[in-house]
Short mmCIF file of C-alpha atoms and ligand atoms in Angstrom, two decimals:
data_model
loop_
_atom_site.label_atom_id
_atom_site.label_comp_id
_atom_site.label_asym_id
_atom_site.label_seq_id
_atom_site.Cartn_x
_atom_site.Cartn_y
_atom_site.Cartn_z
CA MET A 150 22.40 -17.05 17.11
CA ALA A 151 20.89 -14.61 14.59
CA VAL A 152 20.99 -10.98 15.69
CA ALA A 153 17.51 -9.39 15.72
CA THR A 154 16.98 -6.51 13.30
CA PRO A 155 16.46 -3.29 15.26
CA ALA A 156 12.83 -2.29 15.82
CA LEU A 157 11.41 0.46 13.66
CA HIS A 158 10.66 3.59 15.59
CA THR A 159 10.01 7.26 14.83
CA GLU A 160 9.22 10.35 16.84
CA PHE A 161 7.48 11.82 13.76
CA SER A 162 3.96 12.92 14.44
CA VAL A 163 1.43 14.47 12.08
CA ASP A 164 1.12 18.24 12.55
CA ALA A 165 -1.79 20.36 11.33
CA ALA A 166 -0.06 21.30 8.05
CA THR A 167 0.72 17.67 7.18
CA ARG A 168 -2.80 16.59 8.05
CA ALA A 169 -4.23 19.37 5.86
CA ARG A 170 -1.95 18.33 2.98
CA PHE A 171 -3.08 14.69 3.35
CA ASP A 172 -6.75 15.72 3.48
CA ARG A 173 -6.34 17.84 0.36
CA ASN A 174 -4.13 15.51 -1.72
CA GLY A 175 -5.25 12.07 -0.49
CA CYS A 176 -1.60 11.13 -0.15
CA VAL A 177 1.62 12.37 1.37
CA LYS A 178 5.31 11.55 0.90
CA LEU A 179 7.04 12.01 4.24
CA ARG A 180 10.78 12.57 4.21
CA GLY A 181 13.27 11.14 6.70
CA VAL A 182 10.68 9.54 8.97
CA LEU A 183 12.68 6.35 9.59
CA ASP A 184 16.35 5.81 10.30
CA PRO A 185 17.92 4.83 6.91
CA THR A 186 20.33 2.32 8.43
CA THR A 187 17.52 0.52 10.26
CA VAL A 188 15.33 0.36 7.14
CA ALA A 189 18.24 -1.00 5.08
CA ALA A 190 18.91 -3.62 7.77
CA TRP A 191 15.38 -5.01 7.22
CA ALA A 192 15.85 -5.60 3.47
CA PRO A 193 17.55 -9.06 3.71
CA THR A 194 14.90 -10.43 6.12
CA ILE A 195 11.98 -9.21 4.03
CA SER A 196 13.65 -10.29 0.77
CA GLN A 197 14.15 -13.81 2.14
CA THR A 198 10.44 -14.10 2.94
CA VAL A 199 9.63 -12.91 -0.60
CA ILE A 200 11.90 -15.67 -1.97
CA ASP A 201 10.36 -18.27 0.37
CA LEU A 202 6.69 -17.32 -0.12
CA ASN A 203 6.63 -16.15 -3.76
CA THR A 204 4.28 -18.16 -5.97
CA GLU A 205 5.07 -16.40 -9.29
CA HIS A 206 7.53 -18.52 -11.27
CA LEU A 207 6.80 -17.54 -14.89
CA PRO A 208 9.53 -15.60 -16.72
CA LEU A 209 8.70 -11.88 -16.92
CA ALA A 210 8.03 -12.03 -20.66
CA GLU A 211 5.25 -14.61 -20.18
CA ARG A 212 3.29 -12.65 -17.54
CA ASP A 213 0.45 -10.18 -18.03
CA THR A 214 0.90 -6.48 -17.20
CA TYR A 215 -0.09 -6.94 -13.54
CA GLY A 216 2.32 -9.87 -13.20
CA LYS A 217 5.18 -7.90 -14.75
CA ALA A 218 4.68 -5.02 -12.32
CA PHE A 219 5.92 -6.76 -9.17
CA LEU A 220 6.21 -9.90 -7.10
CA GLN A 221 3.44 -9.54 -4.52
CA VAL A 222 3.66 -11.47 -1.27
CA SER A 223 0.94 -10.74 1.26
CA ASN A 224 0.36 -11.12 5.01
CA ILE A 225 3.97 -12.05 5.64
CA TRP A 226 3.30 -11.29 9.31
CA GLN A 227 1.52 -14.61 9.62
CA SER A 228 4.60 -16.53 8.43
CA SER A 229 7.47 -14.63 10.01
CA GLU A 230 7.72 -13.39 13.60
CA ALA A 231 10.47 -11.00 12.46
CA VAL A 232 8.37 -9.44 9.73
CA LYS A 233 5.41 -9.34 12.12
CA SER A 234 7.41 -6.98 14.34
CA PHE A 235 8.02 -4.77 11.28
CA ALA A 236 4.40 -4.91 10.07
CA PHE A 237 2.98 -4.20 13.54
CA THR A 238 5.27 -1.19 14.18
CA GLU A 239 3.14 0.99 16.44
CA ASP A 240 4.56 4.32 15.28
CA LEU A 241 3.60 3.63 11.64
CA ALA A 242 0.06 2.66 12.71
CA ARG A 243 -0.09 5.78 14.88
CA ILE A 244 0.80 7.99 11.90
CA ALA A 245 -1.96 6.24 9.91
CA ALA A 246 -4.48 6.99 12.68
CA GLU A 247 -3.31 10.61 12.87
CA LEU A 248 -3.65 11.08 9.10
CA LEU A 249 -7.07 9.41 9.00
CA ASP A 250 -8.10 11.27 12.17
CA VAL A 251 -9.53 8.13 13.74
CA ARG A 252 -9.33 6.77 17.28
CA ALA A 253 -7.63 3.51 16.32
CA VAL A 254 -6.50 1.48 13.29
CA ARG A 255 -6.42 -2.23 12.51
CA MET A 256 -4.24 -4.30 10.24
CA TYR A 257 -5.94 -5.05 6.93
CA HIS A 258 -2.95 -6.84 5.41
CA ASP A 259 0.71 -6.35 4.62
CA GLN A 260 2.34 -6.79 1.23
CA ALA A 261 5.89 -6.89 -0.08
CA LEU A 262 5.94 -5.44 -3.59
CA TYR A 263 9.21 -6.28 -5.33
CA LYS A 264 9.62 -4.82 -8.82
CA GLU A 265 12.23 -7.04 -10.44
CA PRO A 266 15.03 -5.69 -12.66
CA SER A 267 13.29 -4.91 -16.00
CA GLY A 268 9.93 -5.28 -14.21
CA GLY A 269 7.11 -3.37 -15.88
CA TYR A 270 5.08 -0.36 -14.83
CA THR A 271 2.30 -0.57 -12.24
CA PRO A 272 -0.90 0.56 -14.01
CA TRP A 273 -2.98 3.44 -12.65
CA HIS A 274 -5.56 2.19 -10.15
CA ALA A 275 -7.29 2.89 -6.82
CA ASP A 276 -6.92 0.21 -4.14
CA GLN A 277 -10.41 0.58 -2.72
CA TYR A 278 -11.82 -1.04 -5.88
CA TYR A 279 -10.62 -4.26 -4.16
CA TRP A 280 -11.95 -3.52 -0.68
CA PRO A 281 -15.58 -3.84 0.55
CA PHE A 282 -15.52 -0.92 2.99
CA ALA A 283 -18.25 1.52 4.04
CA THR A 284 -16.01 4.61 4.27
CA ASP A 285 -12.77 5.95 2.81
CA ARG A 286 -10.87 5.67 6.15
CA CYS A 287 -8.25 3.18 4.94
CA VAL A 288 -4.65 3.93 4.07
CA THR A 289 -1.48 2.25 2.81
CA VAL A 290 2.02 3.01 4.02
CA TRP A 291 4.59 2.38 1.24
CA ILE A 292 8.13 1.88 2.54
CA PRO A 293 11.01 1.48 0.09
CA LEU A 294 13.92 -0.62 1.40
CA GLN A 295 16.50 1.24 -0.72
CA ASP A 296 16.83 4.68 -2.28
CA THR A 297 14.21 4.72 -5.04
CA PRO A 298 15.04 7.16 -7.83
CA ALA A 299 12.94 7.41 -11.03
CA GLU A 300 14.68 4.48 -12.73
CA LEU A 301 13.52 2.01 -10.01
CA GLY A 302 9.83 2.95 -10.30
CA PRO A 303 8.86 5.05 -7.25
CA LEU A 304 5.16 5.25 -6.40
CA ALA A 305 3.44 8.20 -8.14
CA PHE A 306 0.18 9.79 -7.03
CA ALA A 307 -2.49 11.78 -8.83
CA GLU A 308 -2.84 14.33 -6.04
CA THR A 309 -6.42 15.29 -5.03
CA SER A 310 -7.85 12.36 -7.07
CA GLN A 311 -9.40 10.63 -4.04
CA SER A 312 -12.85 11.99 -4.84
CA PHE A 313 -12.61 11.47 -8.63
CA GLU A 314 -15.14 8.78 -9.47
CA ILE A 315 -14.20 7.94 -13.07
CA GLY A 316 -12.28 4.65 -13.28
CA ARG A 317 -13.06 3.44 -9.77
CA GLU A 318 -14.54 0.28 -11.27
CA LEU A 319 -11.27 -0.72 -13.00
CA ALA A 320 -8.98 -3.50 -11.73
CA ILE A 321 -5.22 -3.13 -12.24
CA SER A 322 -4.83 -3.82 -15.97
CA ASP A 323 -3.85 -2.43 -19.36
CA GLU A 324 -7.34 -0.93 -19.45
CA SER A 325 -6.93 0.89 -16.11
CA GLU A 326 -3.61 2.33 -17.29
CA ARG A 327 -5.07 3.52 -20.61
CA GLU A 328 -8.40 4.84 -19.33
CA LEU A 329 -7.05 6.47 -16.19
CA GLN A 330 -4.03 8.03 -17.91
CA ARG A 331 -6.49 9.74 -20.23
CA ALA A 332 -9.06 10.70 -17.60
CA LEU A 333 -6.55 11.90 -14.99
CA THR A 334 -4.62 13.93 -17.56
CA GLU A 335 -7.83 15.53 -18.87
CA ALA A 336 -8.82 16.42 -15.31
CA ARG A 337 -5.32 17.91 -14.77
CA PHE A 338 -4.48 16.25 -11.47
CA PRO A 339 -0.93 17.14 -10.41
CA VAL A 340 1.27 14.01 -10.34
CA ASP A 341 3.85 13.53 -7.61
CA ASP A 342 6.32 10.98 -9.00
CA SER A 343 9.27 12.20 -6.93
CA ALA A 344 12.03 9.87 -5.77
CA TYR A 345 12.16 8.33 -2.29
CA ALA A 346 15.35 8.25 -0.22
CA LEU A 347 15.90 5.52 2.35
CA GLY A 348 13.91 6.56 5.42
CA ASP A 349 11.19 8.27 3.34
CA LEU A 350 7.76 6.69 3.10
CA SER A 351 4.29 7.60 1.89
CA TYR A 352 0.69 7.16 2.92
CA HIS A 353 -2.22 7.11 0.44
CA LEU A 354 -5.97 6.72 0.83
CA GLY A 355 -7.77 3.77 -0.72
CA TRP A 356 -9.41 5.97 -3.37
CA THR A 357 -6.32 7.97 -4.39
CA PHE A 358 -5.23 6.98 -7.90
CA HIS A 359 -1.60 5.90 -8.22
CA ARG A 360 0.86 4.09 -10.48
CA ALA A 361 4.59 3.41 -10.72
CA GLY A 362 7.01 3.43 -13.63
CA PRO A 363 9.02 0.36 -14.70
CA ASN A 364 12.23 -0.74 -13.02
CA GLU A 365 14.92 0.20 -15.53
CA SER A 366 17.76 -0.66 -13.16
CA ALA A 367 19.63 -3.92 -12.60
CA GLU A 368 18.53 -4.23 -8.94
CA PRO A 369 15.12 -5.12 -7.52
CA ARG A 370 12.91 -2.30 -6.21
CA LYS A 371 12.23 -3.66 -2.74
CA VAL A 372 9.15 -2.25 -0.98
CA MET A 373 7.15 -3.25 2.08
CA THR A 374 3.61 -1.98 2.63
CA MET A 375 0.97 -2.17 5.33
CA ILE A 376 -2.68 -1.36 4.85
CA TYR A 377 -4.58 0.02 7.84
CA VAL A 378 -8.31 0.50 8.34
CA ASP A 379 -10.28 2.55 10.81
CA ALA A 380 -10.86 0.22 13.77
CA ASP A 381 -14.62 0.86 13.41
CA MET A 382 -14.74 0.17 9.65
CA VAL A 383 -17.92 -1.62 8.55
CA ILE A 384 -17.80 -4.23 5.78
CA THR A 385 -20.12 -3.65 2.81
CA GLU A 386 -21.68 -6.10 0.36
CA PRO A 387 -18.91 -6.92 -2.18
CA THR A 388 -19.46 -5.25 -5.57
CA ASN A 389 -17.01 -7.36 -7.60
CA ASP A 390 -15.24 -10.74 -7.45
CA ASN A 391 -12.05 -9.17 -6.09
CA GLN A 392 -13.99 -7.82 -3.11
CA VAL A 393 -15.56 -11.26 -2.56
CA ARG A 394 -12.02 -12.68 -2.44
CA ASP A 395 -10.74 -9.93 -0.11
CA LEU A 396 -13.59 -10.56 2.31
CA ARG A 397 -12.82 -14.28 2.37
CA VAL A 398 -9.01 -13.96 2.60
CA TRP A 399 -8.38 -10.84 4.73
CA MET A 400 -11.48 -10.89 6.95
CA PRO A 401 -12.22 -14.63 7.40
CA GLY A 402 -15.56 -15.36 9.06
CA MET A 403 -16.80 -11.77 8.70
CA ARG A 404 -19.91 -10.71 6.78
CA PRO A 405 -21.29 -7.48 5.32
CA GLY A 406 -22.46 -5.28 8.19
CA ASP A 407 -19.73 -6.55 10.55
CA ILE A 408 -16.78 -4.47 11.74
CA VAL A 409 -13.44 -5.47 10.12
CA ALA A 410 -12.50 -7.43 13.23
CA SER A 411 -11.45 -10.94 12.25
CA PRO A 412 -8.45 -12.53 13.98
CA LEU A 413 -6.38 -11.22 11.03
CA ASN A 414 -7.33 -7.59 11.82
CA PRO A 415 -5.85 -6.77 15.23
CA ILE A 416 -5.82 -3.19 16.47
CA LEU A 417 -2.26 -1.92 15.95
CA TYR A 418 -2.69 1.50 17.50
CA GLU A 419 -5.30 3.09 19.75
CA ARG A 420 -5.22 6.66 21.04
O1 AKG B 1278 4.52 -0.61 -5.57
C1 AKG B 1278 3.86 -0.46 -6.59
O2 AKG B 1278 4.36 -0.46 -7.72
C2 AKG B 1278 2.38 -0.22 -6.47
C3 AKG B 1278 1.95 -0.09 -5.06
C4 AKG B 1278 0.49 0.06 -4.86
O3 AKG B 1278 -0.28 0.07 -5.77
C5 AKG B 1278 0.00 0.22 -3.49
O4 AKG B 1278 0.78 0.09 -2.53
O5 AKG B 1278 -1.20 0.47 -3.33
#
């Protein structure tokens, strides 16, 4: 019988200084939050679901820039009871609620983001371009499943960019990389592109601009993410086709004006 992977758990809780840093920067890299051995033990299970559920079969050279950046497999929790226990980890949802300063958070969706060996860079973008939400109270936790030094393409943030409005209308593309590199550099946002060790993770707001370098190593950059929304988040009228798709796929049956409360958006933590 297969041995269950140990549950994720952390005593870490957001203190006033961390909360202030998150409010100011729109992102925070948190060191040593999870037990490194436990995180590493999850890599084979999550990798197997990426192999099983991946729909990208073109060779790297034949893909566009977005396609070269990573294999993206979403809402694994619906297909794997094991990964569901990872994605629904209460402590990680609690930290999200503490950072957002909200009563409760819901699942928006999960995503494995595997940057293959020789995989390309992830262009600058802000996630909330894709999401039809009334407020900025939505956050992604980014959890690397191995040490992630510069050569593997760690996530990099333009700190304090969450209220910068230039480039918010750009999807992940060559254009977003070019335009945002220029605009963010001109505006002199500090960039945190520091490495992650196993057990480190980060949280970033939906409007915080971020990118990642290419994977110059011979091993995949294995990352699992969960996106949380304020449990009271109201859905807005979609402003682009990607938001129309998100509404249909991640909030089935919901309409603008509703709370994000479809069967795919359970509350994962409540104070
Ligand atoms: O993992 C990456 O390269 C990009 C991740 C990202 O854009 C996100 O989690 O919002």
